[in-house]
Amino acid sequence: MTVAAKAPCSPLEFTVQVGAQWELALGALVCASREIAHWGNVHFYGVVDEVDMTDDYLAHVRVTRIEPDVFFPPQPGSPVVPASGRAGEIALHFDEMRDTIPAGSLTHSKLNYLLNLDFLNGDKGAHVNIAGISGVATKTSYALFLLYSLFHSVAGATSRGIVFNVKGDDLLHLHRGNKLLRPSEQDRYGHLGLPCGPFRDVAYYGTEAPLWSLREFAEFELIRYFFTEADQSGALEFAVDRLAEVLKEAALESPPGELRLGRTRVESMAQLCKTICDTVDDPDSYWFEGAATNTRRAVARRLKGAAGHVKDLVGPEGRLSFERQLSVIDLHRLSDKAKSFVVGSVLQSLFAEREKAETAMTTYLVLDELNKYAPRQASGPIRQMLLDVAERGRSLGIILIGAQQTASQVEERVVGNAAVRVVGRLECSEAEDSSYGWLTPALRQRATMLKPGHMLISQPQVPVPILIRFPFPAWATRRSEAADL
């Protein structure tokens, strides 16, 4: 193979004339070399991003690195060879990364694809965004694989994950092995340098017992997440702010572990809501100071409606804790109102905990259906909280691993702040949206054909997206896969 005397032939891209005895596939790594006066032998590393056999066997290469770092073009006729082993690591800048985790394996090489931890844990960047068609793109499976890889890395001791389970009992068996795992897939874990097994330190939270105490509900201002509609008026928001302030003051004045309103101890959410709503028509009510009667009644209606959905989630004592390495919070049995309340409240609790914490713990928050919680065209407290995570979460050690079917429907700043971008199978029209501008035209088309377990991934240190494959889960992702304990 040689550099073709055909445009383009520049320091950023060039064309390869593929000889009869060679084959080049999309995504293959190659290296061209030429001797340049005063610089010696210069190597041009790149990724094949287009192949054409119309008139001749030609491959277009996008340059990922030049060593030494001088921007001369390759010489037509110069030899081109596959970049494997050390050359492949140089092509993808892996040799420049300090701490890494395996994020999968290259489909056309024996190389493992490495993610730079500095762009994942918040040191230089943070957050991961994963897009793709539901049920085909394996978004949640890949998010869990990243967590598994993290937990078995140098950062594992100071990392923990919080995962929201939104589909059936899919994520309620992660502590159990997957009986469908084939020996060939077990070998792939070894090739990635990972043990093959389930998650070992998992806590599950559902509706069996309250997640938050009434004291925490008041202190963390969780009442705000009763009101998550996008059409809230300014007057309603003002009234909710007042409720949140009064409850927080009551919590801070109450004995430890309790919530008292004056001398009365609050024992249930129903009692708290009744206490508030009973004063809705009282013009001197300290709960609704300055709010118009119609606004008070609107707040009371929504408060009564939401309270019934979350009555099992808030009680005299809460049990939600982030002490285990992986916490799975089950949402699939909850109503939409309750789901929104839980997501918002977990984020709020996590922020409150991180602002007080003195340990250097990094928390990875896995949330699917980002388009529902951080929509592009609407507003609300959960959307604002996710924006806070995206824009300042790295300073608190909170990293978002977000997923959605359509990035085009998610708030741009949430997607845009993700240092690592990943896509599985995309729907054709979705692939053309500007949200996927980081994909080349050829890769956009390729994304519409990806099989489960294959992803296109981009990170800041590697100039082009790379196609990778990750192994079948070694942990059960549903009851039918769970091996006996």
Tab-separated table of C-alpha atoms in Angstrom:
chain	number	residue	atom	x	y	z
A	1	MET	CA	0.000	0.000	0.000
A	2	THR	CA	1.208	3.501	-0.831
A	3	VAL	CA	0.076	7.109	-0.497
A	4	ALA	CA	-1.874	7.854	-3.673
A	5	ALA	CA	-1.041	10.804	-5.921
A	6	LYS	CA	-4.632	11.925	-5.561
A	7	ALA	CA	-6.361	14.655	-3.608
A	8	PRO	CA	-6.618	14.994	-0.730
A	9	CYS	CA	-2.972	14.636	0.276
A	10	SER	CA	-2.399	17.007	3.170
A	11	PRO	CA	-1.150	16.887	6.776
A	12	LEU	CA	-4.778	16.271	7.886
A	13	GLU	CA	-5.917	13.625	5.408
A	14	PHE	CA	-4.618	11.538	2.558
A	15	THR	CA	-5.606	8.766	0.154
A	16	VAL	CA	-4.148	5.270	0.112
A	17	GLN	CA	-3.683	3.167	-3.001
A	18	VAL	CA	-4.505	-0.332	-1.774
A	19	GLY	CA	-2.507	-3.078	-3.464
A	20	ALA	CA	-4.004	-6.333	-4.734
A	21	GLN	CA	-2.649	-8.332	-1.782
A	22	TRP	CA	-4.124	-5.947	0.825
A	23	GLU	CA	-7.547	-5.226	2.262
A	24	LEU	CA	-8.570	-2.133	4.242
A	25	ALA	CA	-11.829	-1.846	6.178
A	26	LEU	CA	-13.541	1.223	7.610
A	27	GLY	CA	-12.020	1.988	10.984
A	28	ALA	CA	-8.650	0.358	10.273
A	29	LEU	CA	-5.535	2.094	11.636
A	30	VAL	CA	-2.674	2.796	9.231
A	31	CYS	CA	0.717	4.517	9.233
A	32	ALA	CA	2.541	6.252	6.370
A	33	SER	CA	6.160	7.437	6.505
A	34	ARG	CA	8.432	9.787	4.602
A	35	GLU	CA	11.914	11.239	5.035
A	36	ILE	CA	11.938	15.025	5.459
A	37	ALA	CA	15.114	17.109	5.530
A	38	HIS	CA	16.061	18.400	8.998
A	39	TRP	CA	13.273	16.317	10.574
A	40	GLY	CA	14.231	12.779	9.678
A	41	ASN	CA	11.640	10.047	9.288
A	42	VAL	CA	8.130	11.460	9.841
A	43	HIS	CA	5.215	9.092	10.555
A	44	PHE	CA	1.591	9.879	9.676
A	45	TYR	CA	-0.951	7.861	11.697
A	46	GLY	CA	-4.610	7.771	10.805
A	47	VAL	CA	-7.970	5.993	10.616
A	48	VAL	CA	-9.628	4.793	7.432
A	49	ASP	CA	-12.977	6.566	7.224
A	50	GLU	CA	-13.936	5.848	3.602
A	51	VAL	CA	-13.185	3.095	1.073
A	52	ASP	CA	-14.028	3.194	-2.633
A	53	MET	CA	-13.458	0.621	-5.389
A	54	THR	CA	-15.285	2.403	-8.245
A	55	ASP	CA	-12.263	2.800	-10.513
A	56	ASP	CA	-9.479	1.705	-8.223
A	57	TYR	CA	-9.079	0.414	-4.670
A	58	LEU	CA	-8.692	3.652	-2.700
A	59	ALA	CA	-9.051	4.389	0.999
A	60	HIS	CA	-9.434	7.823	2.555
A	61	VAL	CA	-7.486	8.293	5.791
A	62	ARG	CA	-8.132	10.938	8.425
A	63	VAL	CA	-4.874	11.765	10.201
A	64	THR	CA	-4.931	11.347	13.986
A	65	ARG	CA	-1.272	12.074	14.759
A	66	ILE	CA	2.037	13.064	13.177
A	67	GLU	CA	5.332	12.128	14.829
A	68	PRO	CA	7.315	14.285	15.204
A	69	ASP	CA	4.650	16.985	15.438
A	70	VAL	CA	5.340	18.773	12.142
A	71	PHE	CA	2.558	19.406	9.675
A	72	PHE	CA	4.037	18.327	6.357
A	73	PRO	CA	1.947	16.289	3.916
A	74	PRO	CA	2.826	12.660	3.241
A	75	GLN	CA	4.708	11.978	0.012
A	76	PRO	CA	2.767	10.229	-2.801
A	77	GLY	CA	4.278	6.818	-3.275
A	78	SER	CA	5.370	6.576	0.378
A	79	PRO	CA	4.680	3.181	1.988
A	80	VAL	CA	1.563	2.672	4.118
A	81	VAL	CA	1.257	-0.185	6.614
A	82	PRO	CA	-1.374	-1.266	9.150
A	83	ALA	CA	-0.788	0.363	12.552
A	84	SER	CA	-0.910	-2.439	15.108
A	85	GLY	CA	0.533	-2.933	18.562
A	86	ARG	CA	2.588	0.044	19.711
A	87	ALA	CA	1.930	1.908	16.450
A	88	GLY	CA	-1.812	1.604	17.042
A	89	GLU	CA	-1.436	2.979	20.577
A	90	ILE	CA	0.502	5.943	19.201
A	91	ALA	CA	-2.131	6.520	16.501
A	92	LEU	CA	-4.837	6.827	19.161
A	93	HIS	CA	-2.678	8.761	21.654
A	94	PHE	CA	-2.933	6.022	24.278
A	95	ASP	CA	0.789	6.419	25.059
A	96	GLU	CA	0.110	9.981	26.259
A	97	MET	CA	-2.634	9.005	28.718
A	98	ARG	CA	-1.698	8.661	32.385
A	99	ASP	CA	-4.610	6.730	33.906
A	100	THR	CA	-7.021	4.842	31.668
A	101	ILE	CA	-9.848	2.335	31.690
A	102	PRO	CA	-10.661	-0.152	28.915
A	103	ALA	CA	-13.802	1.002	27.107
A	104	GLY	CA	-13.998	-1.848	24.602
A	105	SER	CA	-11.883	-3.371	21.851
A	106	LEU	CA	-11.277	-2.196	18.314
A	107	THR	CA	-13.211	-4.177	15.722
A	108	HIS	CA	-10.311	-4.377	13.237
A	109	SER	CA	-7.417	-4.790	15.642
A	110	LYS	CA	-6.370	-6.670	18.762
A	111	LEU	CA	-6.001	-3.333	20.517
A	112	ASN	CA	-8.181	-2.339	23.450
A	113	TYR	CA	-9.734	1.105	23.271
A	114	LEU	CA	-8.717	3.146	26.317
A	115	LEU	CA	-10.556	6.077	27.866
A	116	ASN	CA	-8.465	8.770	29.518
A	117	LEU	CA	-9.679	8.958	33.117
A	118	ASP	CA	-8.751	12.652	33.290
A	119	PHE	CA	-11.623	13.378	30.905
A	120	LEU	CA	-14.020	11.145	32.794
A	121	ASN	CA	-13.428	11.845	36.484
A	122	GLY	CA	-13.490	15.640	36.237
A	123	ASP	CA	-9.755	16.409	36.311
A	124	LYS	CA	-9.771	17.836	32.759
A	125	GLY	CA	-13.331	17.113	31.681
A	126	ALA	CA	-16.322	15.035	32.658
A	127	HIS	CA	-19.594	13.387	31.719
A	128	VAL	CA	-20.595	10.787	29.127
A	129	ASN	CA	-23.508	10.998	26.706
A	130	ILE	CA	-24.855	7.867	24.999
A	131	ALA	CA	-27.456	7.955	22.218
A	132	GLY	CA	-29.230	5.273	20.240
A	133	ILE	CA	-32.434	3.419	19.439
A	134	SER	CA	-34.081	1.749	22.423
A	135	GLY	CA	-33.565	-2.005	22.616
A	136	VAL	CA	-30.948	-2.055	19.860
A	137	ALA	CA	-28.277	0.446	20.844
A	138	THR	CA	-27.537	-1.250	24.240
A	139	LYS	CA	-27.095	2.163	25.899
A	140	THR	CA	-27.661	0.991	29.473
A	141	SER	CA	-25.474	-2.081	28.951
A	142	TYR	CA	-22.610	0.131	27.819
A	143	ALA	CA	-23.086	2.577	30.702
A	144	LEU	CA	-22.892	-0.354	33.129
A	145	PHE	CA	-19.792	-1.688	31.365
A	146	LEU	CA	-18.097	1.694	31.850
A	147	LEU	CA	-18.971	1.576	35.563
A	148	TYR	CA	-17.654	-1.987	35.832
A	149	SER	CA	-14.416	-0.955	34.140
A	150	LEU	CA	-14.136	2.077	36.436
A	151	PHE	CA	-14.658	0.015	39.567
A	152	HIS	CA	-11.752	-2.254	38.548
A	153	SER	CA	-9.374	0.615	37.774
A	154	VAL	CA	-6.987	2.713	39.842
A	155	ALA	CA	-9.950	5.015	40.493
A	156	GLY	CA	-12.201	2.206	41.770
A	157	ALA	CA	-11.586	2.819	45.471
A	158	THR	CA	-12.819	6.411	45.192
A	159	SER	CA	-15.644	5.802	42.699
A	160	ARG	CA	-19.268	4.871	43.200
A	161	GLY	CA	-22.257	4.691	40.922
A	162	ILE	CA	-25.951	5.502	41.143
A	163	VAL	CA	-28.164	3.859	38.513
A	164	PHE	CA	-31.853	4.501	37.902
A	165	ASN	CA	-33.736	1.367	36.841
A	166	VAL	CA	-36.496	2.450	34.451
A	167	LYS	CA	-37.409	-0.809	32.638
A	168	GLY	CA	-38.981	-3.717	34.482
A	169	ASP	CA	-36.618	-5.601	36.766
A	170	ASP	CA	-33.745	-5.295	34.276
A	171	LEU	CA	-31.201	-3.843	36.705
A	172	LEU	CA	-32.276	-5.540	39.925
A	173	HIS	CA	-29.934	-8.537	39.582
A	174	LEU	CA	-26.557	-6.917	38.954
A	175	HIS	CA	-25.006	-8.756	41.916
A	176	ARG	CA	-25.661	-12.093	40.182
A	177	GLY	CA	-23.696	-13.666	37.350
A	178	ASN	CA	-25.111	-13.963	33.850
A	179	LYS	CA	-25.747	-17.607	32.989
A	180	LEU	CA	-25.976	-16.745	29.266
A	181	LEU	CA	-22.354	-15.593	29.127
A	182	ARG	CA	-20.397	-17.705	26.641
A	183	PRO	CA	-16.753	-18.774	27.173
A	184	SER	CA	-15.654	-16.597	24.231
A	185	GLU	CA	-17.126	-13.558	25.958
A	186	GLN	CA	-15.396	-14.497	29.211
A	187	ASP	CA	-12.106	-14.493	27.311
A	188	ARG	CA	-12.813	-10.982	26.073
A	189	TYR	CA	-12.918	-9.707	29.650
A	190	GLY	CA	-9.474	-11.196	30.147
A	191	HIS	CA	-8.237	-9.513	26.987
A	192	LEU	CA	-9.515	-6.207	28.343
A	193	GLY	CA	-7.660	-6.823	31.607
A	194	LEU	CA	-10.898	-7.117	33.597
A	195	PRO	CA	-12.199	-9.870	35.867
A	196	CYS	CA	-15.330	-11.582	34.619
A	197	GLY	CA	-18.168	-11.483	37.132
A	198	PRO	CA	-21.091	-9.500	38.556
A	199	PHE	CA	-21.011	-6.264	40.534
A	200	ARG	CA	-19.976	-7.117	44.083
A	201	ASP	CA	-21.099	-4.188	46.243
A	202	VAL	CA	-24.691	-3.302	45.287
A	203	ALA	CA	-27.611	-1.789	47.194
A	204	TYR	CA	-31.147	-1.708	45.787
A	205	TYR	CA	-33.777	0.892	46.638
A	206	GLY	CA	-37.449	0.690	45.735
A	207	THR	CA	-40.784	1.388	47.405
A	208	GLU	CA	-40.462	-1.235	50.152
A	209	ALA	CA	-39.425	1.459	52.640
A	210	PRO	CA	-39.179	5.269	52.516
A	211	LEU	CA	-36.087	6.652	50.811
A	212	TRP	CA	-36.147	9.985	52.630
A	213	SER	CA	-37.177	10.985	56.115
A	214	LEU	CA	-39.609	13.844	56.602
A	215	ARG	CA	-36.715	15.776	58.117
A	216	GLU	CA	-34.655	15.274	54.931
A	217	PHE	CA	-37.674	16.131	52.784
A	218	ALA	CA	-37.881	19.504	54.484
A	219	GLU	CA	-34.171	20.190	54.908
A	220	PHE	CA	-33.253	19.391	51.285
A	221	GLU	CA	-36.289	21.342	49.935
A	222	LEU	CA	-37.578	18.270	48.127
A	223	ILE	CA	-41.068	19.722	47.921
A	224	ARG	CA	-39.844	21.543	44.797
A	225	TYR	CA	-39.933	18.216	42.923
A	226	PHE	CA	-43.679	17.936	43.483
A	227	PHE	CA	-43.923	20.743	40.929
A	228	THR	CA	-42.052	19.668	37.813
A	229	GLU	CA	-44.501	20.744	35.099
A	230	ALA	CA	-43.031	22.848	32.320
A	231	ASP	CA	-45.920	25.365	32.317
A	232	GLN	CA	-45.515	26.729	35.844
A	233	SER	CA	-46.176	30.460	36.230
A	234	GLY	CA	-43.885	32.826	38.051
A	235	ALA	CA	-46.484	33.240	40.805
A	236	LEU	CA	-46.605	29.478	41.353
A	237	GLU	CA	-42.819	29.243	41.491
A	238	PHE	CA	-42.780	32.050	44.068
A	239	ALA	CA	-45.296	30.188	46.228
A	240	VAL	CA	-43.304	26.942	45.978
A	241	ASP	CA	-40.127	28.814	46.947
A	242	ARG	CA	-41.939	30.085	50.040
A	243	LEU	CA	-43.089	26.563	51.000
A	244	ALA	CA	-39.558	25.228	50.591
A	245	GLU	CA	-38.092	28.008	52.742
A	246	VAL	CA	-40.615	27.538	55.552
A	247	LEU	CA	-40.059	23.770	55.615
A	248	LYS	CA	-36.280	24.150	55.665
A	249	GLU	CA	-36.484	26.580	58.565
A	250	ALA	CA	-38.747	24.155	60.433
A	251	ALA	CA	-36.263	21.316	59.848
A	252	LEU	CA	-33.323	23.336	61.136
A	253	GLU	CA	-35.284	24.273	64.276
A	254	SER	CA	-36.456	20.699	64.938
A	255	PRO	CA	-34.648	18.165	67.158
A	256	PRO	CA	-32.205	15.877	65.297
A	257	GLY	CA	-33.958	13.265	63.152
A	258	GLU	CA	-37.397	14.886	63.512
A	259	LEU	CA	-39.569	17.383	61.703
A	260	ARG	CA	-41.695	19.562	63.964
A	261	LEU	CA	-44.105	22.314	63.047
A	262	GLY	CA	-44.238	24.320	66.231
A	263	ARG	CA	-44.752	21.721	68.937
A	264	THR	CA	-46.330	19.154	66.631
A	265	ARG	CA	-44.180	16.319	65.344
A	266	VAL	CA	-44.908	15.426	61.711
A	267	GLU	CA	-45.368	11.661	61.286
A	268	SER	CA	-46.427	11.285	57.651
A	269	MET	CA	-46.556	13.000	54.302
A	270	ALA	CA	-50.352	13.027	54.479
A	271	GLN	CA	-50.205	14.910	57.780
A	272	LEU	CA	-47.751	17.454	56.373
A	273	CYS	CA	-49.806	18.096	53.245
A	274	LYS	CA	-53.022	18.447	55.258
A	275	THR	CA	-51.341	20.963	57.554
A	276	ILE	CA	-50.298	23.083	54.589
A	277	CYS	CA	-53.523	22.777	52.601
A	278	ASP	CA	-55.759	23.579	55.573
A	279	THR	CA	-54.355	27.122	55.580
A	280	VAL	CA	-54.875	27.793	51.871
A	281	ASP	CA	-57.772	30.215	52.452
A	282	ASP	CA	-56.198	31.918	55.449
A	283	PRO	CA	-54.852	35.326	54.339
A	284	ASP	CA	-52.419	35.336	57.279
A	285	SER	CA	-50.994	31.870	56.558
A	286	TYR	CA	-47.206	31.863	56.943
A	287	TRP	CA	-47.030	29.030	54.397
A	288	PHE	CA	-48.291	31.245	51.560
A	289	GLU	CA	-47.071	34.690	52.492
A	290	GLY	CA	-47.692	37.148	49.632
A	291	ALA	CA	-49.361	34.608	47.316
A	292	ALA	CA	-52.757	35.284	45.730
A	293	THR	CA	-55.678	33.038	46.647
A	294	ASN	CA	-55.840	31.420	43.211
A	295	THR	CA	-52.119	30.629	43.379
A	296	ARG	CA	-52.494	29.106	46.845
A	297	ARG	CA	-55.320	26.882	45.644
A	298	ALA	CA	-53.305	25.815	42.597
A	299	VAL	CA	-50.417	24.867	44.889
A	300	ALA	CA	-52.755	22.948	47.191
A	301	ARG	CA	-54.284	21.009	44.287
A	302	ARG	CA	-50.901	19.977	42.944
A	303	LEU	CA	-49.628	19.217	46.420
A	304	LYS	CA	-52.539	16.876	47.124
A	305	GLY	CA	-52.146	15.227	43.726
A	306	ALA	CA	-48.404	14.639	44.109
A	307	ALA	CA	-48.508	13.535	47.747
A	308	GLY	CA	-50.483	10.412	46.905
A	309	HIS	CA	-47.832	9.349	44.388
A	310	VAL	CA	-44.901	9.686	46.808
A	311	LYS	CA	-46.469	8.698	50.121
A	312	ASP	CA	-44.376	5.520	50.264
A	313	LEU	CA	-41.149	7.344	49.423
A	314	VAL	CA	-41.078	9.740	52.386
A	315	GLY	CA	-41.617	8.680	56.003
A	316	PRO	CA	-40.443	9.155	59.584
A	317	GLU	CA	-37.134	7.531	58.654
A	318	GLY	CA	-35.315	7.336	55.311
A	319	ARG	CA	-32.931	4.634	54.179
A	320	LEU	CA	-31.365	6.067	51.006
A	321	SER	CA	-27.604	5.986	51.366
A	322	PHE	CA	-24.755	6.346	48.905
A	323	GLU	CA	-22.282	4.270	50.897
A	324	ARG	CA	-22.230	1.187	48.647
A	325	GLN	CA	-20.133	1.191	45.510
A	326	LEU	CA	-23.238	0.808	43.343
A	327	SER	CA	-26.747	1.941	44.250
A	328	VAL	CA	-29.681	0.946	42.026
A	329	ILE	CA	-32.834	3.025	42.457
A	330	ASP	CA	-35.904	1.289	41.047
A	331	LEU	CA	-38.295	3.606	39.201
A	332	HIS	CA	-40.190	1.223	36.978
A	333	ARG	CA	-43.122	0.672	39.379
A	334	LEU	CA	-43.631	4.388	39.975
A	335	SER	CA	-45.957	6.840	38.262
A	336	ASP	CA	-44.450	9.575	36.107
A	337	LYS	CA	-44.934	12.101	38.915
A	338	ALA	CA	-43.176	9.842	41.382
A	339	LYS	CA	-40.331	9.139	38.936
A	340	SER	CA	-39.719	12.848	38.480
A	341	PHE	CA	-39.811	13.366	42.232
A	342	VAL	CA	-37.277	10.583	42.848
A	343	VAL	CA	-34.852	11.724	40.149
A	344	GLY	CA	-34.954	15.335	41.290
A	345	SER	CA	-34.701	14.405	44.956
A	346	VAL	CA	-31.753	12.054	44.404
A	347	LEU	CA	-29.915	14.814	42.556
A	348	GLN	CA	-30.711	17.306	45.309
A	349	SER	CA	-29.662	14.877	48.059
A	350	LEU	CA	-26.465	14.088	46.214
A	351	PHE	CA	-25.579	17.753	45.788
A	352	ALA	CA	-26.270	18.393	49.478
A	353	GLU	CA	-24.100	15.441	50.481
A	354	ARG	CA	-21.219	16.384	48.171
A	355	GLU	CA	-21.174	19.997	49.356
A	356	LYS	CA	-20.652	18.754	52.917
A	357	ALA	CA	-18.337	15.822	52.153
A	358	GLU	CA	-14.635	16.047	52.878
A	359	THR	CA	-13.569	12.865	51.061
A	360	ALA	CA	-12.449	12.853	47.417
A	361	MET	CA	-15.220	10.502	46.256
A	362	THR	CA	-16.433	10.636	42.650
A	363	THR	CA	-20.045	9.669	41.999
A	364	TYR	CA	-21.168	8.522	38.553
A	365	LEU	CA	-24.874	9.063	37.948
A	366	VAL	CA	-26.403	6.832	35.248
A	367	LEU	CA	-29.680	8.249	33.946
A	368	ASP	CA	-31.577	7.041	30.878
A	369	GLU	CA	-34.339	9.023	29.147
A	370	LEU	CA	-32.519	12.355	29.420
A	371	ASN	CA	-34.963	13.804	26.904
A	372	LYS	CA	-37.672	13.370	29.559
A	373	TYR	CA	-35.791	14.955	32.453
A	374	ALA	CA	-33.778	17.614	30.572
A	375	PRO	CA	-35.873	18.416	27.478
A	376	ARG	CA	-34.580	20.994	25.018
A	377	GLN	CA	-37.758	23.063	24.761
A	378	ALA	CA	-39.105	23.026	28.333
A	379	SER	CA	-38.007	24.049	31.825
A	380	GLY	CA	-38.385	22.836	35.381
A	381	PRO	CA	-36.405	22.113	38.543
A	382	ILE	CA	-35.078	18.708	37.390
A	383	ARG	CA	-33.854	20.136	34.106
A	384	GLN	CA	-32.131	22.922	36.024
A	385	MET	CA	-30.560	20.408	38.383
A	386	LEU	CA	-29.211	18.355	35.459
A	387	LEU	CA	-27.805	21.554	33.961
A	388	ASP	CA	-26.032	22.167	37.265
A	389	VAL	CA	-24.614	18.647	37.135
A	390	ALA	CA	-23.427	19.173	33.560
A	391	GLU	CA	-21.899	22.592	34.209
A	392	ARG	CA	-20.524	22.398	37.740
A	393	GLY	CA	-20.943	18.778	38.824
A	394	ARG	CA	-17.292	17.938	38.083
A	395	SER	CA	-16.196	20.420	40.769
A	396	LEU	CA	-18.269	18.426	43.285
A	397	GLY	CA	-17.238	15.021	41.988
A	398	ILE	CA	-20.640	14.298	40.359
A	399	ILE	CA	-20.331	12.866	36.851
A	400	LEU	CA	-23.344	12.281	34.604
A	401	ILE	CA	-23.492	9.233	32.350
A	402	GLY	CA	-26.634	10.195	30.479
A	403	ALA	CA	-28.453	8.278	27.771
A	404	GLN	CA	-31.340	8.952	25.425
A	405	GLN	CA	-32.797	7.761	22.150
A	406	THR	CA	-32.593	11.203	20.565
A	407	ALA	CA	-29.902	13.714	21.528
A	408	SER	CA	-31.744	16.263	19.372
A	409	GLN	CA	-34.457	16.468	22.058
A	410	VAL	CA	-32.113	16.976	25.033
A	411	GLU	CA	-30.999	20.355	26.385
A	412	GLU	CA	-27.940	21.294	24.309
A	413	ARG	CA	-25.770	22.243	27.295
A	414	VAL	CA	-26.322	18.860	28.941
A	415	VAL	CA	-25.169	17.027	25.809
A	416	GLY	CA	-22.530	19.609	24.905
A	417	ASN	CA	-20.769	19.390	28.269
A	418	ALA	CA	-20.129	15.663	27.863
A	419	ALA	CA	-16.416	15.085	27.252
A	420	VAL	CA	-17.095	11.534	26.034
A	421	ARG	CA	-19.709	10.986	23.297
A	422	VAL	CA	-21.033	7.542	22.394
A	423	VAL	CA	-23.639	6.361	19.905
A	424	GLY	CA	-25.112	2.963	19.213
A	425	ARG	CA	-27.597	2.304	16.415
A	426	LEU	CA	-29.274	5.549	15.305
A	427	GLU	CA	-32.467	6.116	13.361
A	428	CYS	CA	-31.669	7.560	9.913
A	429	SER	CA	-33.270	11.007	10.328
A	430	GLU	CA	-31.875	11.383	13.852
A	431	ALA	CA	-28.336	10.714	12.597
A	432	GLU	CA	-28.569	13.819	10.387
A	433	ASP	CA	-29.245	16.168	13.317
A	434	SER	CA	-26.582	18.711	14.242
A	435	SER	CA	-26.264	17.056	17.676
A	436	TYR	CA	-24.108	14.456	15.931
A	437	GLY	CA	-21.812	16.957	14.250
A	438	TRP	CA	-18.844	15.157	15.835
A	439	LEU	CA	-19.509	12.219	13.482
A	440	THR	CA	-18.213	12.330	9.918
A	441	PRO	CA	-20.812	11.789	7.144
A	442	ALA	CA	-19.555	8.239	6.638
A	443	LEU	CA	-19.827	7.460	10.359
A	444	ARG	CA	-23.333	8.904	10.545
A	445	GLN	CA	-24.346	6.412	7.886
A	446	ARG	CA	-22.410	3.691	9.701
A	447	ALA	CA	-24.280	4.491	12.922
A	448	THR	CA	-27.580	3.503	11.290
A	449	MET	CA	-26.211	-0.026	10.761
A	450	LEU	CA	-24.525	-0.790	14.102
A	451	LYS	CA	-25.281	-4.095	15.785
A	452	PRO	CA	-25.882	-4.483	19.548
A	453	GLY	CA	-22.599	-4.385	21.417
A	454	HIS	CA	-20.965	-2.019	18.902
A	455	MET	CA	-20.550	1.692	19.615
A	456	LEU	CA	-18.932	4.731	18.045
A	457	ILE	CA	-17.000	6.625	20.705
A	458	SER	CA	-15.276	9.995	20.845
A	459	GLN	CA	-13.019	11.444	23.545
A	460	PRO	CA	-11.096	14.750	23.539
A	461	GLN	CA	-7.599	13.296	23.158
A	462	VAL	CA	-8.437	11.150	20.119
A	463	PRO	CA	-9.216	13.393	17.099
A	464	VAL	CA	-11.712	11.051	15.410
A	465	PRO	CA	-14.556	8.779	16.585
A	466	ILE	CA	-13.642	5.100	16.750
A	467	LEU	CA	-15.792	2.006	16.309
A	468	ILE	CA	-15.496	-0.360	19.264
A	469	ARG	CA	-17.096	-3.509	20.589
A	470	PHE	CA	-17.729	-4.252	24.258
A	471	PRO	CA	-18.331	-7.675	25.823
A	472	PHE	CA	-21.646	-9.262	26.738
A	473	PRO	CA	-22.580	-8.401	30.356
A	474	ALA	CA	-21.053	-10.731	32.935
A	475	TRP	CA	-23.843	-9.650	35.317
A	476	ALA	CA	-27.541	-10.435	34.999
A	477	THR	CA	-29.548	-7.669	33.321
A	478	ARG	CA	-32.898	-9.382	33.952
A	479	ARG	CA	-34.265	-12.173	36.123
A	480	SER	CA	-34.138	-14.754	33.323
A	481	GLU	CA	-30.353	-14.292	33.002
A	482	ALA	CA	-29.541	-14.510	36.708
A	483	ALA	CA	-27.376	-17.413	37.775
A	484	ASP	CA	-28.050	-19.021	41.148
A	485	LEU	CA	-26.420	-17.250	44.069
